[in-house]
PDB file of C-alpha atoms in Angstrom:
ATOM      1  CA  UNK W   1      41.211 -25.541  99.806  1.00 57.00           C
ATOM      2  CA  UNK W   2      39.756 -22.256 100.451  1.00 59.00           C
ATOM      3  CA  UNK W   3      36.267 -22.290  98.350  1.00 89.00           C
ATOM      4  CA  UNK W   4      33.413 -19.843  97.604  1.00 93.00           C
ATOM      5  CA  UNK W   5      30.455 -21.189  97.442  1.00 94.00           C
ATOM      6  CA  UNK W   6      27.050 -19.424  95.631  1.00 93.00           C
ATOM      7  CA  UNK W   7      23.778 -20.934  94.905  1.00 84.00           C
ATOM      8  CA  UNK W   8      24.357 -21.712  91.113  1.00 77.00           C
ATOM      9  CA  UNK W   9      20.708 -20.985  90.487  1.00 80.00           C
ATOM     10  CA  UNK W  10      18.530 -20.534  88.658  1.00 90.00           C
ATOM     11  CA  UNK W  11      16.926 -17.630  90.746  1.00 95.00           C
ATOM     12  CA  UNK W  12      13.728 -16.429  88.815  1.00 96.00           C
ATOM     13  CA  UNK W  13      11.900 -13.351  90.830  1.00 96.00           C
ATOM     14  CA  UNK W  14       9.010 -10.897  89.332  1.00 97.00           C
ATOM     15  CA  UNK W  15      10.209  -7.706  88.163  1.00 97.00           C
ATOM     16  CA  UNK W  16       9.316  -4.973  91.032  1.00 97.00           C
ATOM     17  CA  UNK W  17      10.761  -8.064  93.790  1.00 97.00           C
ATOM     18  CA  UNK W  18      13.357  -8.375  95.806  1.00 97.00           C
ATOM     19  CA  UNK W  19      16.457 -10.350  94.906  1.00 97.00           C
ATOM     20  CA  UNK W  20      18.123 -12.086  97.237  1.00 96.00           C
ATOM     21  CA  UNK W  21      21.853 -13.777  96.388  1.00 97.00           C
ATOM     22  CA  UNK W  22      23.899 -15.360  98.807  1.00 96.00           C
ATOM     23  CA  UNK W  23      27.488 -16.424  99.323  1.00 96.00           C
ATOM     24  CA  UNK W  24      29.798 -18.443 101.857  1.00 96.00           C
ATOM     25  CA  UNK W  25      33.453 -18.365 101.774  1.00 96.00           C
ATOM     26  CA  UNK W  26      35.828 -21.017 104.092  1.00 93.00           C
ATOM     27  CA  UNK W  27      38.847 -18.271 104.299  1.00 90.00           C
ATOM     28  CA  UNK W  28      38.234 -16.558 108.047  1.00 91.00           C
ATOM     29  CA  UNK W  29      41.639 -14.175 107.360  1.00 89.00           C
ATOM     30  CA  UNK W  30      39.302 -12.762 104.010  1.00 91.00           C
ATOM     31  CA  UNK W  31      39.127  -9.115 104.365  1.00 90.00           C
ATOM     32  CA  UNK W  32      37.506  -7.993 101.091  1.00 93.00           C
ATOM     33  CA  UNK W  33      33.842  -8.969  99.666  1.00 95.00           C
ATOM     34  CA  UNK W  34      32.964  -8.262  96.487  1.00 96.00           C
ATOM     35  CA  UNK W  35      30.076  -8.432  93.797  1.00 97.00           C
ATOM     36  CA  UNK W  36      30.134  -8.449  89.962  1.00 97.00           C
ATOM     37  CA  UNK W  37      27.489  -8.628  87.106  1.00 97.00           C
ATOM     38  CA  UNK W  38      28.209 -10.884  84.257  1.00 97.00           C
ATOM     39  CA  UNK W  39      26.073 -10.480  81.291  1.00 97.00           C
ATOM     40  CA  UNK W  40      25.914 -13.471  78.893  1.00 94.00           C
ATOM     41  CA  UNK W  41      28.876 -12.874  76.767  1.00 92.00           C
ATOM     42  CA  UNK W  42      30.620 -10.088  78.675  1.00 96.00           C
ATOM     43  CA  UNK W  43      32.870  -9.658  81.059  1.00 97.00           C
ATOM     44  CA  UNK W  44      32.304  -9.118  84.877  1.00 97.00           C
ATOM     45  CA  UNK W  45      31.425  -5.644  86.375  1.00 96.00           C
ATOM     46  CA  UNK W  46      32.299  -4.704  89.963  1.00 94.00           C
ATOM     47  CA  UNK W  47      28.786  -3.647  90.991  1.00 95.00           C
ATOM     48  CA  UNK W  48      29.560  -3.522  94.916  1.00 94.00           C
ATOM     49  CA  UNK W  49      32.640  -4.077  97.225  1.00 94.00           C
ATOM     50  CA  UNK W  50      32.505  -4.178 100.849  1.00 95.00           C
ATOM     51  CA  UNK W  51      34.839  -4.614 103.745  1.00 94.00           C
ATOM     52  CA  UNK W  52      33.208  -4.120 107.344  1.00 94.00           C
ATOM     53  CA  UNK W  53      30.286  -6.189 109.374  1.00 95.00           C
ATOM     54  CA  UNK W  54      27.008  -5.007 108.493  1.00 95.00           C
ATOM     55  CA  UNK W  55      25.282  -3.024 105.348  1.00 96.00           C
ATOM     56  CA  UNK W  56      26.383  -1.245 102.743  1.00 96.00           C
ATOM     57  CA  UNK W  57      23.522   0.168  99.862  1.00 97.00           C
ATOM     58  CA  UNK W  58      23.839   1.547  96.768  1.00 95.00           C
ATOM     59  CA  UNK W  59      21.355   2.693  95.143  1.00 96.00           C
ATOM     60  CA  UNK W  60      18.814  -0.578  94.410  1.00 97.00           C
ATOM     61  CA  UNK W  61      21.630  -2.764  95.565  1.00 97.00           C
ATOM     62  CA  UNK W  62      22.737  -3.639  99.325  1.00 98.00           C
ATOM     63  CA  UNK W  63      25.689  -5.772 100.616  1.00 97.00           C
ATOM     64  CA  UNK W  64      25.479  -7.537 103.867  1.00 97.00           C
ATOM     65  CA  UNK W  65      28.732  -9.263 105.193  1.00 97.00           C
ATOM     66  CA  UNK W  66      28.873 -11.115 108.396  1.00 96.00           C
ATOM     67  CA  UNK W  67      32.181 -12.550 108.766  1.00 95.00           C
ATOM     68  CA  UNK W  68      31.276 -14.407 111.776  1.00 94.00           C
ATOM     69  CA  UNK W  69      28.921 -16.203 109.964  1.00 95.00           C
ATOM     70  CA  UNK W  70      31.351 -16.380 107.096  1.00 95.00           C
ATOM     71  CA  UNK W  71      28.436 -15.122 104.671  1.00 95.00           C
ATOM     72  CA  UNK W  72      27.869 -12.160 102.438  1.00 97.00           C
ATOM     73  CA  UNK W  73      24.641 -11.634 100.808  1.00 97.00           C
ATOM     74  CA  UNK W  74      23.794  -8.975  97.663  1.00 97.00           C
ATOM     75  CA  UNK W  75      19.878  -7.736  97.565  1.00 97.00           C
ATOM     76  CA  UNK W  76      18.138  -6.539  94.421  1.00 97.00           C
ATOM     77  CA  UNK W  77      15.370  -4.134  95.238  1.00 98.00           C
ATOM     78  CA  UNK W  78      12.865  -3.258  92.662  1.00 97.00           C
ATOM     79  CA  UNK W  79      14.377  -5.850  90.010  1.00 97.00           C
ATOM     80  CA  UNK W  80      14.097  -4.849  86.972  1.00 97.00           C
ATOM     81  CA  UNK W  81      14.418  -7.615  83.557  1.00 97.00           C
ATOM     82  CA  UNK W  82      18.043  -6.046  82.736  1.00 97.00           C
ATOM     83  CA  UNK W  83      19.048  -7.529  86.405  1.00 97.00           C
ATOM     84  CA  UNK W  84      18.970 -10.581  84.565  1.00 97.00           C
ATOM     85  CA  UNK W  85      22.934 -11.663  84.794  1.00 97.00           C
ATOM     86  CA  UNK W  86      24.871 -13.846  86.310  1.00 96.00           C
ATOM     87  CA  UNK W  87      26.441 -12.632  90.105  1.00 97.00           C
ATOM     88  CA  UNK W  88      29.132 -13.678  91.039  1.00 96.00           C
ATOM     89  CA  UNK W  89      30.576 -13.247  94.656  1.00 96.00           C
ATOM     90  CA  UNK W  90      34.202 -12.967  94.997  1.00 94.00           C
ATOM     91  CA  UNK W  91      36.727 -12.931  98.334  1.00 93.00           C
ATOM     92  CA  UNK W  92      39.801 -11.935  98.956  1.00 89.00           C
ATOM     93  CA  UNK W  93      42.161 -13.106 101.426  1.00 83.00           C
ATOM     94  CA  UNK W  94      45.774 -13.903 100.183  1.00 78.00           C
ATOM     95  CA  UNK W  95      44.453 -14.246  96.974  1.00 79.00           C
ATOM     96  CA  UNK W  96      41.544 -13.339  94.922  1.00 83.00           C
ATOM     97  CA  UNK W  97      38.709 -16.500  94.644  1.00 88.00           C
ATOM     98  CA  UNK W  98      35.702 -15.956  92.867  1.00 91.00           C
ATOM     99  CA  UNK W  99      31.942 -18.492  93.533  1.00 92.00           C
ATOM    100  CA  UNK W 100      30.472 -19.752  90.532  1.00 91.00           C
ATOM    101  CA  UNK W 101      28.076 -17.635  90.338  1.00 93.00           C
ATOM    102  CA  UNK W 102      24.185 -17.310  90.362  1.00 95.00           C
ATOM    103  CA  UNK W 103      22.132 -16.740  87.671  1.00 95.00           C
ATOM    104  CA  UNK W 104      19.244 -14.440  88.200  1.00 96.00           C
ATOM    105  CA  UNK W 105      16.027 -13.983  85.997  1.00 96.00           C
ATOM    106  CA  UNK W 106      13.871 -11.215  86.368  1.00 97.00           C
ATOM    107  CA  UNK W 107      10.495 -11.984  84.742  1.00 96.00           C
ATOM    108  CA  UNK W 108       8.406  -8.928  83.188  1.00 93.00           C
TER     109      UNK W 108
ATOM    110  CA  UNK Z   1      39.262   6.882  80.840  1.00 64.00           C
ATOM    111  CA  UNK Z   2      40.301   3.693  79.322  1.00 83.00           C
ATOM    112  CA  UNK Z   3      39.670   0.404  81.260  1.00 94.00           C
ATOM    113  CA  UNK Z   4      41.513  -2.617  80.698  1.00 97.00           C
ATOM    114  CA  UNK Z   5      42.292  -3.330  76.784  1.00 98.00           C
ATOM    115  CA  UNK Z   6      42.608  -7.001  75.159  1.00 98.00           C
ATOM    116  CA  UNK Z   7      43.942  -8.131  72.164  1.00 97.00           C
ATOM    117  CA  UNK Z   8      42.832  -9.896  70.405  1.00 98.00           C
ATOM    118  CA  UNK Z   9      39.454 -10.197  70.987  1.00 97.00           C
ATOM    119  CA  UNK Z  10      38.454 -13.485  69.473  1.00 97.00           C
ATOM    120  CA  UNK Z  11      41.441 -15.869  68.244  1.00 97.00           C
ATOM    121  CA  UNK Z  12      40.797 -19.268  66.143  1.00 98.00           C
ATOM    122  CA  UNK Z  13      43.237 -21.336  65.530  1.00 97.00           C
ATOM    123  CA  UNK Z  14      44.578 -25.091  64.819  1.00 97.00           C
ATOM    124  CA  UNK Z  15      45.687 -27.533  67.517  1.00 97.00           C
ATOM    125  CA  UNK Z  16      49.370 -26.932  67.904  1.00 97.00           C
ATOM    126  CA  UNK Z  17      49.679 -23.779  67.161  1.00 97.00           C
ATOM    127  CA  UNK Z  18      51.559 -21.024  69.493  1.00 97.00           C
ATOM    128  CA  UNK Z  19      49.030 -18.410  70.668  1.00 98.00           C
ATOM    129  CA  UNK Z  20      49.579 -15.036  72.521  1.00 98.00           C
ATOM    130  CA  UNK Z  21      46.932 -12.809  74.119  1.00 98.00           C
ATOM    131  CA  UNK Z  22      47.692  -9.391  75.205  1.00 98.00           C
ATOM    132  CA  UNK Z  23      46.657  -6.917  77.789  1.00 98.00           C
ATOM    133  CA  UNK Z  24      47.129  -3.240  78.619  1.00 98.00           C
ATOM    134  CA  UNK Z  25      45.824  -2.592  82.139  1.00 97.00           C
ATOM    135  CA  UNK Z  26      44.098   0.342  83.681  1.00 96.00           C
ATOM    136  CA  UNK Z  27      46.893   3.218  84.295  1.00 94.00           C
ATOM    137  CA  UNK Z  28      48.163   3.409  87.953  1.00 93.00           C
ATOM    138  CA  UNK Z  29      47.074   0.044  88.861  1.00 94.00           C
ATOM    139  CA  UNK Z  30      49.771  -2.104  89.693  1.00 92.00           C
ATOM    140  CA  UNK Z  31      48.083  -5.494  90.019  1.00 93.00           C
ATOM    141  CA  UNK Z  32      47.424  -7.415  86.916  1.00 95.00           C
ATOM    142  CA  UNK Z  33      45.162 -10.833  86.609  1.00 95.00           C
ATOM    143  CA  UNK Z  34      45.118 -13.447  83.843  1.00 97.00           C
ATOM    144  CA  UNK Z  35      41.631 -15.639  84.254  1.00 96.00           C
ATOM    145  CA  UNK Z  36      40.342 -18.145  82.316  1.00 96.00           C
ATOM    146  CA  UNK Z  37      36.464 -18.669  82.029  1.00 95.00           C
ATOM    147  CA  UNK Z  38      34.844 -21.520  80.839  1.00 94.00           C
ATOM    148  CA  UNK Z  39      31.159 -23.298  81.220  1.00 89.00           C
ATOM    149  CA  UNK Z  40      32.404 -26.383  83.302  1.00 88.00           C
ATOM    150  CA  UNK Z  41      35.279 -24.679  85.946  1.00 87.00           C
ATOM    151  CA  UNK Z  42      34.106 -21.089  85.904  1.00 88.00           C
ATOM    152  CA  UNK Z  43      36.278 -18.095  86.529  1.00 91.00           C
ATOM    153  CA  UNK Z  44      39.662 -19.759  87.033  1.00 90.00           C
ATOM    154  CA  UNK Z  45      42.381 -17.362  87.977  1.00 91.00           C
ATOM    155  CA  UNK Z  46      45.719 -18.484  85.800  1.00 94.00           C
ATOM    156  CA  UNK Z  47      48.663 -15.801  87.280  1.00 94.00           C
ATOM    157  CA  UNK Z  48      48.544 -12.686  89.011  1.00 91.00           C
ATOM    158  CA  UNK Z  49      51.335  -9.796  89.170  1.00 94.00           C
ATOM    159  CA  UNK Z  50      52.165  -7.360  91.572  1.00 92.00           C
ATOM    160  CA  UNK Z  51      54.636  -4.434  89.859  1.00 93.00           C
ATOM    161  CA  UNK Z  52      55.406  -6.422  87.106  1.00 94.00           C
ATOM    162  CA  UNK Z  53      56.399  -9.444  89.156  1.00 94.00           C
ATOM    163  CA  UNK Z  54      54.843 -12.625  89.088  1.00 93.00           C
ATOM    164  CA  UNK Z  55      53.432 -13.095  92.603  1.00 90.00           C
ATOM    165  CA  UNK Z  56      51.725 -16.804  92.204  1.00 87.00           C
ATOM    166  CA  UNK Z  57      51.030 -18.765  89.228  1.00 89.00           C
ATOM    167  CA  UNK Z  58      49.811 -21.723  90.758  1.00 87.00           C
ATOM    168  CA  UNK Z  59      46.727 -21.585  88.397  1.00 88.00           C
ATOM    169  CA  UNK Z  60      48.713 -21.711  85.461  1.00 92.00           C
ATOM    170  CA  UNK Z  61      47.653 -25.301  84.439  1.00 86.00           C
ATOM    171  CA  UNK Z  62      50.787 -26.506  82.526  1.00 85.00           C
ATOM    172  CA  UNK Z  63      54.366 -25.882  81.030  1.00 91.00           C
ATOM    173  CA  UNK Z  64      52.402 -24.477  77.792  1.00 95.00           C
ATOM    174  CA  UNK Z  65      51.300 -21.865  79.281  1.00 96.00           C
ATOM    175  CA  UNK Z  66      53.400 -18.580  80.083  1.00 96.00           C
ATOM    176  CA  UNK Z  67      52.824 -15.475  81.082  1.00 97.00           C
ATOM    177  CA  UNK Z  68      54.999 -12.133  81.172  1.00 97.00           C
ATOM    178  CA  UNK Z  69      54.677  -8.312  82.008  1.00 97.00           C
ATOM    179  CA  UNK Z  70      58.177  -6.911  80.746  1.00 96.00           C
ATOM    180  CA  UNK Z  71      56.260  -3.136  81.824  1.00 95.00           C
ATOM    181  CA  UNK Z  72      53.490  -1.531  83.759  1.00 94.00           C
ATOM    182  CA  UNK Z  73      51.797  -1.345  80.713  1.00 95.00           C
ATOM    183  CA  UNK Z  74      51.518  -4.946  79.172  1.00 96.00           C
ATOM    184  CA  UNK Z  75      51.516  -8.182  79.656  1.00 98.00           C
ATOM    185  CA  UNK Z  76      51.056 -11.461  77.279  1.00 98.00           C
ATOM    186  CA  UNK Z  77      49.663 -14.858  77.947  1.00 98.00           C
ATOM    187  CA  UNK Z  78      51.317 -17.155  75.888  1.00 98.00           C
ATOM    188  CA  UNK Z  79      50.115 -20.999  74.903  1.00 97.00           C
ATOM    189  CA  UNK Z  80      52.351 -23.059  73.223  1.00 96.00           C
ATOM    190  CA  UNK Z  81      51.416 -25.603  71.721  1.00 96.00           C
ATOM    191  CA  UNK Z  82      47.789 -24.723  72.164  1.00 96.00           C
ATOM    192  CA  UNK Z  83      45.032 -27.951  72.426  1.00 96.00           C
ATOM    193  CA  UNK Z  84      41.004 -28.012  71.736  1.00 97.00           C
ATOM    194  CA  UNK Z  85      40.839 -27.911  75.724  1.00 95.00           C
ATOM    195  CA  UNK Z  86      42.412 -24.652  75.935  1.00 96.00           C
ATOM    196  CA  UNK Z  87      39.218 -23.113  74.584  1.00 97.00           C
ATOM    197  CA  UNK Z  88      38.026 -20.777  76.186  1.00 97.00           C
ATOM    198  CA  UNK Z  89      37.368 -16.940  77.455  1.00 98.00           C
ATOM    199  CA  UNK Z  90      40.306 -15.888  78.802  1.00 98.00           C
ATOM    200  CA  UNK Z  91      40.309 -11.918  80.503  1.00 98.00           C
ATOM    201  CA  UNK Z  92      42.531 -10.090  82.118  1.00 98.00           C
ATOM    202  CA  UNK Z  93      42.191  -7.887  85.194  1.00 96.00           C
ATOM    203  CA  UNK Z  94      43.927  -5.364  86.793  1.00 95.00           C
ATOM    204  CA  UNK Z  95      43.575  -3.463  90.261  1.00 92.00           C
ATOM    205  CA  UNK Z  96      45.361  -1.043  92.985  1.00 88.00           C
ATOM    206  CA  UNK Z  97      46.907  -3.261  95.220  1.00 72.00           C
ATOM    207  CA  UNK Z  98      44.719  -5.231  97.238  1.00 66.00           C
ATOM    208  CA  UNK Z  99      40.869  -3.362  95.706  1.00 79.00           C
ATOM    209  CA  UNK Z 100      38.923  -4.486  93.307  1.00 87.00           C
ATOM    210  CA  UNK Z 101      39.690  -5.309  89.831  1.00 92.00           C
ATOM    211  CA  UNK Z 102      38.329  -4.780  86.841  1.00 94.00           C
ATOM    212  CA  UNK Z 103      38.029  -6.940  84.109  1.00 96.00           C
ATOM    213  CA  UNK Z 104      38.659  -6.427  80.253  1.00 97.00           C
ATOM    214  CA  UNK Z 105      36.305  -7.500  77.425  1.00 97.00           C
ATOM    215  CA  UNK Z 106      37.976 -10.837  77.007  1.00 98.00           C
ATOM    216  CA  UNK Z 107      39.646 -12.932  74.496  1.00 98.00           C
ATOM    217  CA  UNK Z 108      37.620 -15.834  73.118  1.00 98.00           C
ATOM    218  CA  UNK Z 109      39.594 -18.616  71.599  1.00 98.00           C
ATOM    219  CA  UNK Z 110      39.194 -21.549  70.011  1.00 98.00           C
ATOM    220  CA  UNK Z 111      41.471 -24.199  69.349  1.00 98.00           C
ATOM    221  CA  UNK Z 112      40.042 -26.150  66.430  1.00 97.00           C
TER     222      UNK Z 112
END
């Protein structure tokens, strides 16, 4: 069974922090990383997508895959209180598999 | 431009009844994604089409459920007959082949 695995949480930071969410995956042919936002009662939002070793940023956010490692990691900088979501990491290989997410708080 | 568009967007109805959610994915994308969300399993992906064919519905979880895309332009989920444990969010997601996808608002529904 190839599984995606996230700390379910809770994560609570200080606003101004840095967030730090993590993800393993058990497929070593995956060849696309990606991160959504889920706000209670929405629907996901791609937020960042990356397919290469090392870092990708945009804007507060960064992406750090190490495929040897089998790990992918999403940072928050400057959180803010509408960071407060649930992330979920998600991997494709042959097929799409999503982690069950992490709920973050970000505390005023 | 328009993302992905659900119908309807909640649904109640009474154990045993047939019930069929819709979808219009994003233009130009030719991948489309039928997930199920729900507080106990999570984001469970149900079916998944590439070009209008079904590529692997190994998620669907039984004979009551169906799923179609006669068109690049729609597809339904079907339940029938539907039970109280089909409750749930159910979204649909849609993608150029092999990128990301992007999800609709969802359809919540209750089976009562």
């Amino acid at each position: 069974q190839k599984e995606v695995e996230q700390n379910s949480g809770p994560l609570s930071v200080p606003e101004g922090a840095i967030a730090s969410l993590n993800c393993t995956y058990s497929d070593r042919g995956s060849q696309s990383f990606f991160w959504y936002r889920q706000y209670s009662g929405k629907s996901p939002e791609l937020i960042m997508s990356i397919y290469s070793n090392g870092d990708k940023e945009d804007g507060r956010f960064t992406a750090q895959l190490n495929k040897a490692s089998q790990y992918v990691s999403l940072l928050i900088r400057d959180s803010q209180p509408s960071d407060s979501a649930t992330y979920l990491c998600a991997v494709r290989g042959n097929d799409m598999r999503f982690g069950a997410g992490t709920r973050l708080t970000v505390k005023p | 431009d328009a993302g992905v568009i659900q119908s309807p967007r909640h649904e109640v109805t009474e154990m045993g009844q047939e019930v069929t959610l819709r979808c219009k994915p994003i233009s130009g994308h030719n991948s489309l994604f039928w997930y199920r969300q729900t507080m106990m399993r999570g984001l469970e992906l149900l079916i998944y089409f590439n070009n209008n064919v079904p590529i692997d519905d190994s998620g669907m979880p039984e004979d009551r459920f169906s799923a179609k895309m006669p068109n690049a332009s729609f597809s339904t989920l079907k339940i029938q007959p539907s039970e109280p444990r089909d409750s749930a969010v159910y979204f649909c997601a849609s993608s150029p082949t092999n990128h990301e996808q992007y999800f609709g608002p969802g359809t919540r529904l209750t089976v009562t």
